[in-house]
Amino acid sequence: MTAKILVGPAGSGKTHQCIQRVLEVLNENPMGPIWVIVPDRLQAYAFRGRISVAGGAIGVHTGTFGDLYHQILWDADEPVPVTSDPMAQRFLQDSIRRVEGIEHFAPISDMPGFHKLLAGTINELKLARVWPDDFIEWTEGQPDGLGEIAQIYRAYQANLADIGWADSAGISWLATESLDGDRSLLHDWPLIVVDGFDSFNGSQRTTLRILSQRSPELLITLPGQEGMDRVAHRRFAKALEGLEAELEAEIEFLPRKETLPPSLDHLEQSLFVPEATPISTGDRLTMLEVRSPREEAREALRWLKSLIIRHGIQAHECAIVAPAPERYRAFLREAGLEFDMRLRFTHGESLASAPAIAALLDLLALPLTDYPRRLTLEAVRAPYFDLKSLGLNRADADRLDVVSRQGLVIQGLDQWEGALKRLALIDLPAAGDKSDSEDGLDLPSGEAATSLWVGLQAFSERLIMPEEGTTQSYVSWFEDLLDDLQFLKEDQTPGDEAAFEGLRGVLRALVLGESVAGEKKTTPMAFFRMLRSFLERANYRERVKWTDSVVLVLRVLEARGLRYKAVAVLGLSEGLFPEVEREDPFLREEMREALGLEKRLEREQGGLFYQAATRADEHLLLTRPTLADDGEHWEPSPFWIAVRAIFEDEPRLLRLGEPRAMADAASMEEALFWAVRRKALPGAYSEDLIERWDYLRRVSPMLHARLEKKAAGPFEGILDGLADQLNVRYGLEHVWSPSRFEAYGSCPHRFLVGSTLELEPIEPPVLGVDARQLGSMLHEILEQAYLNATDPTDLAQVLEALGEVSEEIFAQAPDRYGFRPTALWEVEQDQFRAALEESVEGLDQEGEGWTPIAFERPFGMLGEPPLQMKIDGERILVRGLIDRLDQSVNEQIRVVDYKTGASHLNSRDLIIGHRLQLPIYALAARDALSLGDPVDGFYWAILRAEAGNLRLGKFKHETQVDSYEGTTGAIALARKHVRRIVSGVRGGQFPPIPPQDGCPEFCPAAAWCWRYTPKSW
Ligand code: SF4
């Protein structure tokens, strides 16, 4: 029995030595059996390949520690079924329920996040060989909660023992127990090799100790070098120390081999060595700084593609090491698709995030959440289901969308039913080319609406789960549903296939879990929650054949053992790699140490970086993002700084818009993009790209215009070429309104989009009253309250009338104004009523000496003459509705305009031309309605019950040439603005000019305007 530990730096030939030893032993024992234990399947596959090429695969078993444990139990005639992860999760949930008196964790005991953390802790305790009873004893006197974790751990383990199963961590216990108990086991294994590890957990160390006593020869490799005193080797030094404490072994240090290019060799030797003399990176090591992780992903794949094409390196000889895989996965996938490069991610994604599974979960949630509008439309539209057998098809989603907006469907099957049944009673003519609905789709009515409701009803009935049942009965209902809805029957992508397979695995685990743990009645909601939590915890991975030549994307921990010709290590900025270390939420650092668990802090991530950076035999790329998500500078990571310190050359910084060599383009899209930047398409690309190039040439002036600081030209709303048509449309007979003037005054482009093109955003229905509806409602109540009072100057009478009027109008408001009240509608009514009462009282105080003489007084409509503004000898017609007109004893008048909110009611808004209503109304009262001389006017903010700051009578504004004072001055200034606005509209001047405090959300162009500026608060 000999045990040997081979320690050598990266690239020193440790695996090669293992293979040589395997071949030598095979020579003497041709059928072995020889065992080679490696950290993961990837390494097992690679080792098998190498040993086959060397001519010795027969008689050699290559696998992980888990495989070894199974073999031991098999040989001991004690095979044990092992739970899958979802099954283990099921047992854990069951165990939590079984433990009585949980208090500390009671509020979160049902949460998937708690289950996940707990499963991790139990797994770690098991791997460290901390038995449940020992842990219970250990937790006595420890802080609250730890005792509860210990109880759950014991219940979980008892659960497994009761049914004679083990989980993946527990199988090591059983295997080592068998080994301890049966000395005949493994006696015929002449050699056991353990290769590719850089650390071992407690369970693995114990196994190695027993193997060292049992097997004739045990050969273990570790990275490092004699002395193990370098920072880069600390992690391995600890692993060696742990082995030395556990087993007696001869340690052999392998010398370095100078087979690597000079810069990679220097990196291996000098990383984290302060006194190292810097050398040049040469052409084999590239350090690249780019703006973002997305660009890192693109540049890494471009770099690899160039090596594959120009240097003949095969894709499977390349690897990308990405910390924080969730951050990089989407970017790598996106660039891989564009660059036509296949990637194999070694880490899976949450099954619940697979689009088909997410759609399925949303579908199941429909009856539980009572058919919310968006989820219902998405379920009908989803490409993963076929609802024809229920009478619905995907195009019906658009029809239901129109129905939902017309019928204000927000949530609830009864709302869908109400909206569709109302439409079924009428028969609208087909709209043909010009539709009544906003998006060009006919509003279904009559039979079409009936058929939609029949389909939706059948769909909803099919989704009703049994009220109560076992998990197994819910699963079988669910499987029937998948069949009925033809789930994923058409156009499956490889990702869909993998997700579907994962789903089947989860369903199997749910059934199996129940059959071994015992049947229990559950409810639809509990089943849905359990399924969702299992799907969130389960991973899926798109299948790629091992034989396919693809670029590997590895997590940091997987970057060990194997070597590649080209490796890109991403994410060398602060917080990414090394990743931020956080304390274990259950076990503090000193507790972990006492229990023999690996530390969470000071995890020697330097050793992991050493491993990742020394995987390349020929080419290495190190990248880092320089701009954080918030746009701030992103500091380099200590690893980046350490590499920089040992090389002379500065890293390459890729700047935004930096010209690139066309030959470096990794896709046609990129070639086209760079050609546009260079303003020339090289002849070599003409054949493929000329059509798109011509198109881009046509649209490029548009893009340039929009990127200019100052709006100019036809693509920025300067439509002077249309002046003739605009002069006709907005000619002498055109009747303007103050709100149109104001729209142009605040942003000419908003006027173009909203008034000239008459575009309106299509908004989904929302619960409750919107700002426009509220404004109309409050205006109506105030008008009616004053009209109903016999004496509108008598406060008590107006308040009494207000009470009656508001009650009546509020009661009819949902139908009249078309909104679906929220549960707070009653409370809102009280608040609005209180604000209106305050307003009436406030207006009464303002009203001393004034008598209201008109409410909602029109001009230019309802038979009243328009205001005719004579400007530059031209007549401009204006119409409007004056909220209120007051008269003084000497027959002067003032205008009052109600506003719901209190913003933009200042003098400045008139000065800059954003608010023109008040002076125009004053002018209309005098010139169009002949009501007297206007001497004052103000805006009244109803909900604030106060007047705005602009008072026509006190208005004052001076420029270098003009002076404007009082109501006459305000009118003169408004006329000046009107002149500017009318001539701008007629002259086709519609540049987008965001208002100083940001664009209003109600601007019809807000969703797509390239100059949109959010509101500043
Ligand atoms: S989004 Fe802003 S800049 Fe664009 S049209 Fe609307 S208000 Fe003008």
mmCIF file of C-alpha atoms in Angstrom, residues 556-712:
data_model
loop_
_atom_site.group_PDB
_atom_site.id
_atom_site.type_symbol
_atom_site.label_atom_id
_atom_site.label_comp_id
_atom_site.label_asym_id
_atom_site.label_seq_id
_atom_site.Cartn_x
_atom_site.Cartn_y
_atom_site.Cartn_z
ATOM 1 C CA VAL A 556 -14.315 29.581 -12.386
ATOM 2 C CA LEU A 557 -14.352 26.420 -10.262
ATOM 3 C CA GLU A 558 -14.381 24.275 -13.382
ATOM 4 C CA ALA A 559 -11.247 25.885 -14.768
ATOM 5 C CA ARG A 560 -8.874 23.339 -13.326
ATOM 6 C CA GLY A 561 -7.368 20.109 -14.431
ATOM 7 C CA LEU A 562 -7.890 20.609 -18.147
ATOM 8 C CA ARG A 563 -5.733 22.493 -20.603
ATOM 9 C CA TYR A 564 -6.751 24.314 -23.781
ATOM 10 C CA LYS A 565 -4.882 25.981 -26.581
ATOM 11 C CA ALA A 566 -6.728 29.259 -26.125
ATOM 12 C CA VAL A 567 -8.444 30.562 -23.000
ATOM 13 C CA ALA A 568 -10.301 33.824 -22.369
ATOM 14 C CA VAL A 569 -10.830 34.834 -18.746
ATOM 15 C CA LEU A 570 -13.520 37.497 -18.351
ATOM 16 C CA GLY A 571 -14.678 39.772 -15.588
ATOM 17 C CA LEU A 572 -11.449 41.022 -14.035
ATOM 18 C CA SER A 573 -13.082 44.026 -12.404
ATOM 19 C CA GLU A 574 -13.853 44.655 -8.785
ATOM 20 C CA GLY A 575 -16.609 42.491 -7.374
ATOM 21 C CA LEU A 576 -16.738 40.105 -10.339
ATOM 22 C CA PHE A 577 -13.529 38.106 -9.991
ATOM 23 C CA PRO A 578 -12.669 37.713 -7.167
ATOM 24 C CA GLU A 579 -16.347 37.616 -6.336
ATOM 25 C CA VAL A 580 -17.590 39.456 -3.276
ATOM 26 C CA GLU A 581 -17.421 37.094 -0.324
ATOM 27 C CA ARG A 582 -20.392 37.003 2.014
ATOM 28 C CA GLU A 583 -20.808 35.350 5.365
ATOM 29 C CA ASP A 584 -22.966 32.257 5.572
ATOM 30 C CA PRO A 585 -26.427 33.419 6.758
ATOM 31 C CA PHE A 586 -26.698 30.453 9.170
ATOM 32 C CA LEU A 587 -23.163 29.669 10.297
ATOM 33 C CA ARG A 588 -20.662 32.376 11.173
ATOM 34 C CA GLU A 589 -17.048 31.987 10.062
ATOM 35 C CA GLU A 590 -15.770 30.717 13.423
ATOM 36 C CA MET A 591 -18.610 28.189 13.526
ATOM 37 C CA ARG A 592 -17.757 26.935 10.046
ATOM 38 C CA GLU A 593 -14.152 26.572 11.081
ATOM 39 C CA ALA A 594 -15.097 24.676 14.246
ATOM 40 C CA LEU A 595 -17.282 22.322 12.217
ATOM 41 C CA GLY A 596 -14.602 21.764 9.580
ATOM 42 C CA LEU A 597 -16.533 23.505 6.791
ATOM 43 C CA GLU A 598 -14.757 25.494 4.109
ATOM 44 C CA LYS A 599 -14.585 29.194 4.976
ATOM 45 C CA ARG A 600 -16.889 31.622 3.206
ATOM 46 C CA LEU A 601 -14.537 34.554 3.641
ATOM 47 C CA GLU A 602 -10.882 34.584 2.583
ATOM 48 C CA ARG A 603 -11.519 31.714 0.237
ATOM 49 C CA GLU A 604 -8.156 31.996 -1.493
ATOM 50 C CA GLN A 605 -9.709 33.013 -4.777
ATOM 51 C CA GLY A 606 -6.191 33.881 -5.926
ATOM 52 C CA GLY A 607 -5.627 30.140 -6.366
ATOM 53 C CA LEU A 608 -8.728 29.919 -8.532
ATOM 54 C CA PHE A 609 -7.482 32.765 -10.700
ATOM 55 C CA TYR A 610 -4.082 31.083 -10.973
ATOM 56 C CA GLN A 611 -5.848 27.948 -12.164
ATOM 57 C CA ALA A 612 -7.965 29.828 -14.706
ATOM 58 C CA ALA A 613 -5.088 31.924 -16.046
ATOM 59 C CA THR A 614 -2.753 28.964 -16.431
ATOM 60 C CA ARG A 615 -5.106 26.748 -18.469
ATOM 61 C CA ALA A 616 -3.848 28.076 -21.823
ATOM 62 C CA ASP A 617 -1.045 26.376 -23.713
ATOM 63 C CA GLU A 618 -0.807 28.900 -26.519
ATOM 64 C CA HIS A 619 -3.012 31.982 -26.198
ATOM 65 C CA LEU A 620 -4.546 33.785 -23.246
ATOM 66 C CA LEU A 621 -6.960 36.704 -23.219
ATOM 67 C CA LEU A 622 -7.777 38.583 -20.031
ATOM 68 C CA THR A 623 -10.620 41.099 -20.181
ATOM 69 C CA ARG A 624 -12.355 43.475 -17.859
ATOM 70 C CA PRO A 625 -15.281 45.928 -18.089
ATOM 71 C CA THR A 626 -14.463 49.559 -17.300
ATOM 72 C CA LEU A 627 -17.938 51.007 -16.862
ATOM 73 C CA ALA A 628 -20.278 49.845 -14.114
ATOM 74 C CA ASP A 629 -24.030 49.501 -14.668
ATOM 75 C CA ASP A 630 -24.570 53.013 -13.312
ATOM 76 C CA GLY A 631 -22.053 54.471 -15.793
ATOM 77 C CA GLU A 632 -19.369 55.032 -13.147
ATOM 78 C CA HIS A 633 -15.772 53.921 -13.639
ATOM 79 C CA TRP A 634 -15.389 50.253 -12.711
ATOM 80 C CA GLU A 635 -12.189 49.630 -10.780
ATOM 81 C CA PRO A 636 -9.957 46.756 -11.911
ATOM 82 C CA SER A 637 -9.870 43.662 -9.752
ATOM 83 C CA PRO A 638 -6.764 42.863 -7.660
ATOM 84 C CA PHE A 639 -6.070 39.986 -10.082
ATOM 85 C CA TRP A 640 -5.958 42.360 -13.043
ATOM 86 C CA ILE A 641 -3.631 44.649 -11.105
ATOM 87 C CA ALA A 642 -1.424 41.661 -10.187
ATOM 88 C CA VAL A 643 -1.062 40.630 -13.843
ATOM 89 C CA ARG A 644 -0.359 44.199 -14.950
ATOM 90 C CA ALA A 645 2.419 44.415 -12.367
ATOM 91 C CA ILE A 646 4.390 41.590 -13.954
ATOM 92 C CA PHE A 647 4.188 42.783 -17.573
ATOM 93 C CA GLU A 648 5.674 45.846 -19.248
ATOM 94 C CA ASP A 649 2.904 46.505 -21.756
ATOM 95 C CA GLU A 650 -0.200 48.558 -21.048
ATOM 96 C CA PRO A 651 -3.487 46.689 -21.518
ATOM 97 C CA ARG A 652 -5.335 47.568 -24.681
ATOM 98 C CA LEU A 653 -8.270 49.898 -24.058
ATOM 99 C CA LEU A 654 -11.012 49.565 -26.628
ATOM 100 C CA ARG A 655 -12.720 52.943 -26.941
ATOM 101 C CA LEU A 656 -16.239 53.551 -28.070
ATOM 102 C CA GLY A 657 -16.336 54.001 -31.844
ATOM 103 C CA GLU A 658 -12.652 53.191 -32.283
ATOM 104 C CA PRO A 659 -12.000 52.297 -35.945
ATOM 105 C CA ARG A 660 -11.504 48.545 -36.377
ATOM 106 C CA ALA A 661 -9.866 46.596 -39.160
ATOM 107 C CA MET A 662 -12.558 45.175 -41.419
ATOM 108 C CA ALA A 663 -10.764 41.842 -41.390
ATOM 109 C CA ASP A 664 -11.498 41.565 -37.662
ATOM 110 C CA ALA A 665 -15.247 41.667 -38.153
ATOM 111 C CA ALA A 666 -16.696 38.454 -36.779
ATOM 112 C CA SER A 667 -20.082 38.681 -38.481
ATOM 113 C CA MET A 668 -21.653 40.277 -41.529
ATOM 114 C CA GLU A 669 -23.567 42.630 -39.248
ATOM 115 C CA GLU A 670 -20.348 43.770 -37.685
ATOM 116 C CA ALA A 671 -18.643 44.170 -41.086
ATOM 117 C CA LEU A 672 -21.544 46.309 -42.204
ATOM 118 C CA PHE A 673 -21.473 48.377 -39.037
ATOM 119 C CA TRP A 674 -17.765 49.036 -39.292
ATOM 120 C CA ALA A 675 -18.034 49.821 -43.016
ATOM 121 C CA VAL A 676 -20.638 52.467 -42.209
ATOM 122 C CA ARG A 677 -18.268 53.970 -39.669
ATOM 123 C CA ARG A 678 -15.503 54.041 -42.261
ATOM 124 C CA LYS A 679 -17.949 55.417 -44.830
ATOM 125 C CA ALA A 680 -16.822 52.834 -47.393
ATOM 126 C CA LEU A 681 -17.741 49.249 -48.153
ATOM 127 C CA PRO A 682 -14.664 47.348 -49.324
ATOM 128 C CA GLY A 683 -15.195 45.504 -52.620
ATOM 129 C CA ALA A 684 -14.683 42.136 -50.977
ATOM 130 C CA TYR A 685 -17.940 42.571 -49.105
ATOM 131 C CA SER A 686 -20.024 44.011 -51.949
ATOM 132 C CA GLU A 687 -21.668 40.836 -53.056
ATOM 133 C CA ASP A 688 -23.068 39.990 -49.632
ATOM 134 C CA LEU A 689 -23.729 43.399 -48.257
ATOM 135 C CA ILE A 690 -24.488 45.830 -51.063
ATOM 136 C CA GLU A 691 -28.255 45.773 -50.567
ATOM 137 C CA ARG A 692 -28.053 46.471 -46.857
ATOM 138 C CA TRP A 693 -25.253 48.963 -47.456
ATOM 139 C CA ASP A 694 -27.472 50.959 -49.865
ATOM 140 C CA TYR A 695 -30.293 50.915 -47.374
ATOM 141 C CA LEU A 696 -28.025 52.165 -44.606
ATOM 142 C CA ARG A 697 -26.700 54.891 -46.860
ATOM 143 C CA ARG A 698 -30.227 56.082 -47.382
ATOM 144 C CA VAL A 699 -31.068 56.122 -43.680
ATOM 145 C CA SER A 700 -27.744 57.377 -42.385
ATOM 146 C CA PRO A 701 -28.602 61.102 -42.764
ATOM 147 C CA MET A 702 -31.588 60.417 -40.525
ATOM 148 C CA LEU A 703 -29.439 58.918 -37.811
ATOM 149 C CA HIS A 704 -26.895 61.699 -38.092
ATOM 150 C CA ALA A 705 -29.566 64.356 -37.875
ATOM 151 C CA ARG A 706 -30.955 62.768 -34.740
ATOM 152 C CA LEU A 707 -27.516 62.599 -33.155
ATOM 153 C CA GLU A 708 -26.862 66.311 -33.748
ATOM 154 C CA LYS A 709 -27.146 68.520 -30.693
ATOM 155 C CA LYS A 710 -29.469 70.968 -32.410
ATOM 156 C CA ALA A 711 -32.498 69.678 -34.260
ATOM 157 C CA ALA A 712 -32.342 70.557 -37.962
#
